[in-house]
Tab-separated table of N, CA and C in Angstrom:
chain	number	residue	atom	x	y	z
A	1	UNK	N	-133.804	-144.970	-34.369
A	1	UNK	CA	-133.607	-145.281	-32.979
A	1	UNK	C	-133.847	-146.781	-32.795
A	2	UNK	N	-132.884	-147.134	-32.424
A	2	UNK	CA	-132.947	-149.071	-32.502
A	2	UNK	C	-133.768	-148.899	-31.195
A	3	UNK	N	-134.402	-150.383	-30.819
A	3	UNK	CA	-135.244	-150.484	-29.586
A	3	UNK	C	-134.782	-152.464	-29.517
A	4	UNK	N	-134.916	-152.642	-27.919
A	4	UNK	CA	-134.681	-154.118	-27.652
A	4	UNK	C	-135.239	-154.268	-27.184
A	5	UNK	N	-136.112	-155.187	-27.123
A	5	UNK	CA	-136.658	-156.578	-26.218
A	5	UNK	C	-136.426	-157.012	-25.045
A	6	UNK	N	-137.284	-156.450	-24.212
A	6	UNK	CA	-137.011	-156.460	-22.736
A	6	UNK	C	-137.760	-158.222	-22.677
A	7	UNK	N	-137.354	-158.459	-20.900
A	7	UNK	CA	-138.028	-159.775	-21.044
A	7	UNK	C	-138.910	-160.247	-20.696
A	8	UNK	N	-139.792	-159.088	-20.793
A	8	UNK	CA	-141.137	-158.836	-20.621
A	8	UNK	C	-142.135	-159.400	-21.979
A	9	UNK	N	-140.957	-159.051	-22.828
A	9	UNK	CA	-141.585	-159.150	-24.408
A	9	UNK	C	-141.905	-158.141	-25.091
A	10	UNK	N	-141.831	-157.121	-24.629
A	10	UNK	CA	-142.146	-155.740	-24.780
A	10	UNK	C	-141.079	-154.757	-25.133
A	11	UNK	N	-140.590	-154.049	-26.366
A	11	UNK	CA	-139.718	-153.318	-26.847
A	11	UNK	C	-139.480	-152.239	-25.940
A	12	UNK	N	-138.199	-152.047	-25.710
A	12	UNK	CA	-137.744	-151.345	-24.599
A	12	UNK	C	-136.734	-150.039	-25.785
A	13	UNK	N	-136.614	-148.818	-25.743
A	13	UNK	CA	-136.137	-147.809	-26.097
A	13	UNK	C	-134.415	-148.076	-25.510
A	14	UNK	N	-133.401	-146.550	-26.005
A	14	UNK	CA	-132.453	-147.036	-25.184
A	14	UNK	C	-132.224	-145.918	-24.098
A	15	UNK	N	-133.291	-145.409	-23.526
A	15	UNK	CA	-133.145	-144.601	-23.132
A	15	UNK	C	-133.578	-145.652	-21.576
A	16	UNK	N	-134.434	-146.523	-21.866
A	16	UNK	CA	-135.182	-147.848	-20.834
A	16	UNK	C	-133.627	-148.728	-20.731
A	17	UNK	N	-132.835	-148.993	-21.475
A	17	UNK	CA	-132.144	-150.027	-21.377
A	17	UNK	C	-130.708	-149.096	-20.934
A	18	UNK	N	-130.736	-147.912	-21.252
A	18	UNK	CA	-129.476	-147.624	-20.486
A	18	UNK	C	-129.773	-147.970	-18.812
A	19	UNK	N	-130.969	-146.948	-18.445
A	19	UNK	CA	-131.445	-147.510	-16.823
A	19	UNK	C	-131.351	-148.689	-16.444
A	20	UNK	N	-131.700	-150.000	-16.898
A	20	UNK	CA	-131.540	-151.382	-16.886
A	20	UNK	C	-130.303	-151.551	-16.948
A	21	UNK	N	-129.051	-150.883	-17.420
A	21	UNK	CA	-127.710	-151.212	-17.214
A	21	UNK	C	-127.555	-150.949	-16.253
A	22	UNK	N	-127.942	-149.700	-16.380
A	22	UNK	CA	-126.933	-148.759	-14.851
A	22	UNK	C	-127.288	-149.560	-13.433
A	23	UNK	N	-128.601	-149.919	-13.663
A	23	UNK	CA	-129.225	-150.504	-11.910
A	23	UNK	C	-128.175	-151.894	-12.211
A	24	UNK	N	-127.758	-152.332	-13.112
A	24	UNK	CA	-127.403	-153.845	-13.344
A	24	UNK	C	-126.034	-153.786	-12.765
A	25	UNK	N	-125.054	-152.937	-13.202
A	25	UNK	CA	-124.137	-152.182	-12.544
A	25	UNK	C	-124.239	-151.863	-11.117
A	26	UNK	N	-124.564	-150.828	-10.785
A	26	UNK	CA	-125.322	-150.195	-9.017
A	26	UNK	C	-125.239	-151.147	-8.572
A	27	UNK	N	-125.866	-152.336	-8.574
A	27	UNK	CA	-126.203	-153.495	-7.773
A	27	UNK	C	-125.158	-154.454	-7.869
A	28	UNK	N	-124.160	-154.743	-9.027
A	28	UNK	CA	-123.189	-155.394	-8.752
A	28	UNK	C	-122.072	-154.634	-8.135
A	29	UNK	N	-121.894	-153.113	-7.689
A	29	UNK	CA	-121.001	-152.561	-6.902
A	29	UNK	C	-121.121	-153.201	-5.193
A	30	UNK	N	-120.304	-152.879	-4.603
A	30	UNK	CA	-120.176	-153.213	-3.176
A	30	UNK	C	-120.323	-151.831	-2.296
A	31	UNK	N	-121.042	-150.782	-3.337
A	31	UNK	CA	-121.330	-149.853	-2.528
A	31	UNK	C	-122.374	-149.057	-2.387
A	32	UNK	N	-122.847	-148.357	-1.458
A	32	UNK	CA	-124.435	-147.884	-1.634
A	32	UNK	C	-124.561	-146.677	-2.777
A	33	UNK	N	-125.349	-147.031	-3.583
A	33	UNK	CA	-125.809	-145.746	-4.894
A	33	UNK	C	-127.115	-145.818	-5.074
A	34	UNK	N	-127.334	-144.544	-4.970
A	34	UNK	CA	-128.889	-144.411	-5.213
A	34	UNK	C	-128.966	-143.176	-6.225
A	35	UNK	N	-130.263	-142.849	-6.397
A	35	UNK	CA	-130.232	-141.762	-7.595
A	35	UNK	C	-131.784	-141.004	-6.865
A	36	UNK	N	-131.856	-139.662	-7.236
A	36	UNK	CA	-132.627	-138.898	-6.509
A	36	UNK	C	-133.311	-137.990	-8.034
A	37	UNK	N	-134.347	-137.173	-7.904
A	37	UNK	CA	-134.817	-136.276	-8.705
A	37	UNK	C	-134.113	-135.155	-8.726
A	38	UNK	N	-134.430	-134.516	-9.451
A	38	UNK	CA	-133.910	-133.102	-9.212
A	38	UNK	C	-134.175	-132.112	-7.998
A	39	UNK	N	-135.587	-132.469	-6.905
A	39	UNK	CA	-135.762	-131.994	-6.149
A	39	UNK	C	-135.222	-132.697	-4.574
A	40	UNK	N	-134.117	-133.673	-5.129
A	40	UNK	CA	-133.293	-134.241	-3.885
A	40	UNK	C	-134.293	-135.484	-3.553
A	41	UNK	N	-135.139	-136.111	-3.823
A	41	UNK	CA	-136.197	-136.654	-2.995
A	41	UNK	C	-135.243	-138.105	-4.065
A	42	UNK	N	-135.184	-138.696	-3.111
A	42	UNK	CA	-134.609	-140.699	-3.225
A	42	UNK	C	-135.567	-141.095	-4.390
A	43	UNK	N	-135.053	-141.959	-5.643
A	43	UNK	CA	-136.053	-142.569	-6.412
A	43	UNK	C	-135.605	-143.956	-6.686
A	44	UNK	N	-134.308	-144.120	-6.481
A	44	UNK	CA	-133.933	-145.755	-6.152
A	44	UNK	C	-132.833	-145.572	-5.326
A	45	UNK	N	-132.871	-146.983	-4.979
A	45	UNK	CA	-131.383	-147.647	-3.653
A	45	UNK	C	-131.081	-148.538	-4.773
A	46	UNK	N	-129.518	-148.903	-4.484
A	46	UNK	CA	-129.719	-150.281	-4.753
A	46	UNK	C	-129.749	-151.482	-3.726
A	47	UNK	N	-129.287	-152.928	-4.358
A	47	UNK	CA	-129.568	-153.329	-3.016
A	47	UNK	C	-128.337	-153.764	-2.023
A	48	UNK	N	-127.366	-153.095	-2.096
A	48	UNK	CA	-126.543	-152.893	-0.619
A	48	UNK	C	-127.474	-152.591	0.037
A	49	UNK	N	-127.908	-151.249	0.142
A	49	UNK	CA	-128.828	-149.995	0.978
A	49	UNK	C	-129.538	-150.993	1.771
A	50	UNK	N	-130.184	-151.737	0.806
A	50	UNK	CA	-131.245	-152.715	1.453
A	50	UNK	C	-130.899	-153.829	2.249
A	51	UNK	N	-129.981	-154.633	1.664
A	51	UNK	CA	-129.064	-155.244	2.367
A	51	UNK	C	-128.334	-155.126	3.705
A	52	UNK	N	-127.677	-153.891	4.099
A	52	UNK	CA	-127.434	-152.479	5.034
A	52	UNK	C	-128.363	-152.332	5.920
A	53	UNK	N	-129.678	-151.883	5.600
A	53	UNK	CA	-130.416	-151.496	6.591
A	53	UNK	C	-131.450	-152.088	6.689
A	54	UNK	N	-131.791	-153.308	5.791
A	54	UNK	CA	-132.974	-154.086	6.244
A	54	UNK	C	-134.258	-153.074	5.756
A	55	UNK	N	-134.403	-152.026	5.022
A	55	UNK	CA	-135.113	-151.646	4.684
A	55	UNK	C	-135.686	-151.809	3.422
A	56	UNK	N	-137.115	-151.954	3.166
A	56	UNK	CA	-137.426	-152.361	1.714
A	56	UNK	C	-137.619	-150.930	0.923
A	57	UNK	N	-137.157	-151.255	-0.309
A	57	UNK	CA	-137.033	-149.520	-1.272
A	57	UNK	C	-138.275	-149.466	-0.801
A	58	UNK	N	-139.528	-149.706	-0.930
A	58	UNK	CA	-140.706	-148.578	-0.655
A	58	UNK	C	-140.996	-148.196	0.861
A	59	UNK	N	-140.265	-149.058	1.387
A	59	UNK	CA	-140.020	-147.540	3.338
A	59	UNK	C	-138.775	-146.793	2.761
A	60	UNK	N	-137.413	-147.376	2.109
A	60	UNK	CA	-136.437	-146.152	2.193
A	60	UNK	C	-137.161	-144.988	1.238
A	61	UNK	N	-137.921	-145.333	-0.129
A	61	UNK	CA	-138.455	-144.419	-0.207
A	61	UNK	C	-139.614	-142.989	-0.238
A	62	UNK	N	-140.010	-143.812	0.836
A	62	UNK	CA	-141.548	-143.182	1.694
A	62	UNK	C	-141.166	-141.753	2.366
A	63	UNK	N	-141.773	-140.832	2.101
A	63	UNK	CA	-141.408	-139.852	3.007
A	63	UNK	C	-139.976	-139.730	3.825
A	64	UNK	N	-139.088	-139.520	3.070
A	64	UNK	CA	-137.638	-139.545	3.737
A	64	UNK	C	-137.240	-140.957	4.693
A	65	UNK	N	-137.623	-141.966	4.255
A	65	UNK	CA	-137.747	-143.005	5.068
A	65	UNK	C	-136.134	-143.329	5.145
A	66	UNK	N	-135.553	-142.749	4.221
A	66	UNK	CA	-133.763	-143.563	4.214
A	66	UNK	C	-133.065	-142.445	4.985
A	67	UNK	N	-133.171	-141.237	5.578
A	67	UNK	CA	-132.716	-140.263	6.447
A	67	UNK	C	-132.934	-141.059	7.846
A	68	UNK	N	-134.405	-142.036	8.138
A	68	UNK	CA	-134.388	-142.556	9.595
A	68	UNK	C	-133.697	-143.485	9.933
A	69	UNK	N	-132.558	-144.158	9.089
A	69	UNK	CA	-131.285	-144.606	9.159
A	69	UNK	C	-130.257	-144.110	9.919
A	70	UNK	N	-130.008	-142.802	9.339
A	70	UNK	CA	-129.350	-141.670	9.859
A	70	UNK	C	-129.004	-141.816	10.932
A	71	UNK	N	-127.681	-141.863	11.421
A	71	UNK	CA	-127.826	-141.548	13.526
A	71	UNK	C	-128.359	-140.513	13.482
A	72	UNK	N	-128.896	-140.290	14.535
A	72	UNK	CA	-129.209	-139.291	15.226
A	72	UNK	C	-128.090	-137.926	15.056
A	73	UNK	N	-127.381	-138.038	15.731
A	73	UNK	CA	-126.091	-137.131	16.062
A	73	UNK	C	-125.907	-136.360	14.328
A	74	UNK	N	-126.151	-137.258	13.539
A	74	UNK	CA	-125.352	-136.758	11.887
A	74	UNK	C	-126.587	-136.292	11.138
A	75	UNK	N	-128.073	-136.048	11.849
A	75	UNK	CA	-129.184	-136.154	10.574
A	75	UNK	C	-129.121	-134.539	10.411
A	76	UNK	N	-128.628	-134.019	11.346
A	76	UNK	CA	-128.991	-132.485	10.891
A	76	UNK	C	-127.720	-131.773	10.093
A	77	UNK	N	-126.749	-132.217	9.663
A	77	UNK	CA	-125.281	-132.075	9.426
A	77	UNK	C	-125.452	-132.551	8.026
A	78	UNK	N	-126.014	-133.813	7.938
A	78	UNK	CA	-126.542	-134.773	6.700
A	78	UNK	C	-127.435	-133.941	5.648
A	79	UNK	N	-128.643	-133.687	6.550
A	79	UNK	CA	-129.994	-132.568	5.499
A	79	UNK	C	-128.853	-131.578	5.207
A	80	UNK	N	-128.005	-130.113	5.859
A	80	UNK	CA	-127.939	-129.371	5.595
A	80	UNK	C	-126.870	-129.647	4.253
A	81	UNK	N	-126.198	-130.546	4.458
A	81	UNK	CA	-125.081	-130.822	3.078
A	81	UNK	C	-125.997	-131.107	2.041
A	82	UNK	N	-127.121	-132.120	2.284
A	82	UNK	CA	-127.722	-132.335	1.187
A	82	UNK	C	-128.423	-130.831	0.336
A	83	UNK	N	-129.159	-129.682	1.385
A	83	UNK	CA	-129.677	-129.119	1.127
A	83	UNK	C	-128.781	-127.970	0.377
A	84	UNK	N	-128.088	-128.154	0.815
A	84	UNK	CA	-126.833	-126.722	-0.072
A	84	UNK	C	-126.395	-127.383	-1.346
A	85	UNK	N	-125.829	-128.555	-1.222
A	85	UNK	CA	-125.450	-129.515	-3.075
A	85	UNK	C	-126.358	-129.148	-3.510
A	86	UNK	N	-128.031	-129.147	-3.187
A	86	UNK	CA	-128.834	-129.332	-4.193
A	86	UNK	C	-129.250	-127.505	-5.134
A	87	UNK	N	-129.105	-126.643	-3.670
A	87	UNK	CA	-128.914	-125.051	-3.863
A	87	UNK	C	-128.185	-124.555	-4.903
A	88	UNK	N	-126.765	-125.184	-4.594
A	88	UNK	CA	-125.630	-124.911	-5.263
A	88	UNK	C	-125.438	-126.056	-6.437
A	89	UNK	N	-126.225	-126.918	-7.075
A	89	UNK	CA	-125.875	-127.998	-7.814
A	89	UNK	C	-124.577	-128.374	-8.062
A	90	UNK	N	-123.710	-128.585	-6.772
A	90	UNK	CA	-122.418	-128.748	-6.566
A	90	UNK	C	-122.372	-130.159	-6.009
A	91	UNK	N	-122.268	-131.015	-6.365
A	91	UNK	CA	-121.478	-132.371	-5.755
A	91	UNK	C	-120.789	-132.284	-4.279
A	92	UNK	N	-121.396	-133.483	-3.673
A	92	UNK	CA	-120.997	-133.565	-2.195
A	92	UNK	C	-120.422	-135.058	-1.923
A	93	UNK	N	-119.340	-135.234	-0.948
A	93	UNK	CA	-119.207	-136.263	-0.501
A	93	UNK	C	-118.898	-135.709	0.899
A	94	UNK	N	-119.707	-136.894	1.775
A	94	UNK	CA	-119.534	-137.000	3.072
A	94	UNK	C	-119.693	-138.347	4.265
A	95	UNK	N	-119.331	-138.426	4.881
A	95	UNK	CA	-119.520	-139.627	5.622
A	95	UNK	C	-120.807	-139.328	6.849
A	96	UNK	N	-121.192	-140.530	7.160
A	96	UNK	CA	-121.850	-140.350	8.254
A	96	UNK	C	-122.281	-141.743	8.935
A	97	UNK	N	-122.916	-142.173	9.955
A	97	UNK	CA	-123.239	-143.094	10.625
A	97	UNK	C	-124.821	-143.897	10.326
A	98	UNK	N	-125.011	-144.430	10.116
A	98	UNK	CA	-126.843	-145.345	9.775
A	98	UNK	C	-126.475	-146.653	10.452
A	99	UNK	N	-127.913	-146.591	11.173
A	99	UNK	CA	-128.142	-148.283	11.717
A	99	UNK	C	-128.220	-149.446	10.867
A	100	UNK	N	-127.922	-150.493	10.601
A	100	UNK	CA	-127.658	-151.579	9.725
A	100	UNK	C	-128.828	-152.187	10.451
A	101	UNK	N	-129.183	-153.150	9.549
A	101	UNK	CA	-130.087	-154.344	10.094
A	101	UNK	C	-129.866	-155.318	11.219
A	102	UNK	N	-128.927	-154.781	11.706
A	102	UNK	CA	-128.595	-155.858	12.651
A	102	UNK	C	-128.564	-154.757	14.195
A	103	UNK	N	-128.807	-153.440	13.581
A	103	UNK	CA	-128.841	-152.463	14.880
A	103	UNK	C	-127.402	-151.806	15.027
């Protein structure tokens, strides 16, 4: 198992350096991606998201902190899609409305 040199100085696995791609990627997209656990709960944004809503990853990911984005009108429409993809481990796409940093 080869290992690289993070630039920390510290040998990184490639199981560490695939993640270090992917966020390297995520963040050069122009679109919001985040990645969640298996129990649905947010474990990164990238930084559109942040960019977007003026929120720093540790409020979006505090206690559902990236749902209080959410309009109003779409948060209960929003949970229940999320909550059935995750039931059904079926893939979802959907649109919905969030306040930006600028309101």
């Amino acid at each position: 198992m080869a290992e690289t040199a993070h630039s920390s100085g510290r040998e990184i696995g490639p199981l560490e350096q695939g993640e270090a791609e992917y966020r390297t990627l995520a963040n050069a997209l122009p679109q919001i991606i985040f990645t969640c656990d298996p129990e649905g709960r947010l474990e990164w944004v990238n930084d559109r998201w942040i960019e977007l809503t003026g929120l720093s990853l540790e409020r979006t990911l505090n206690n559902k902190g990236g749902l209080g984005v959410v309009h109003p009108d779409d948060r209960e429409e929003v949970t229940r899609r999320w909550v059935e993809a995750l039931a059904t481990s079926t893939p979802c796409e959907f649109e919905y409305r969030v306040r930006t940093r600028s309101g």
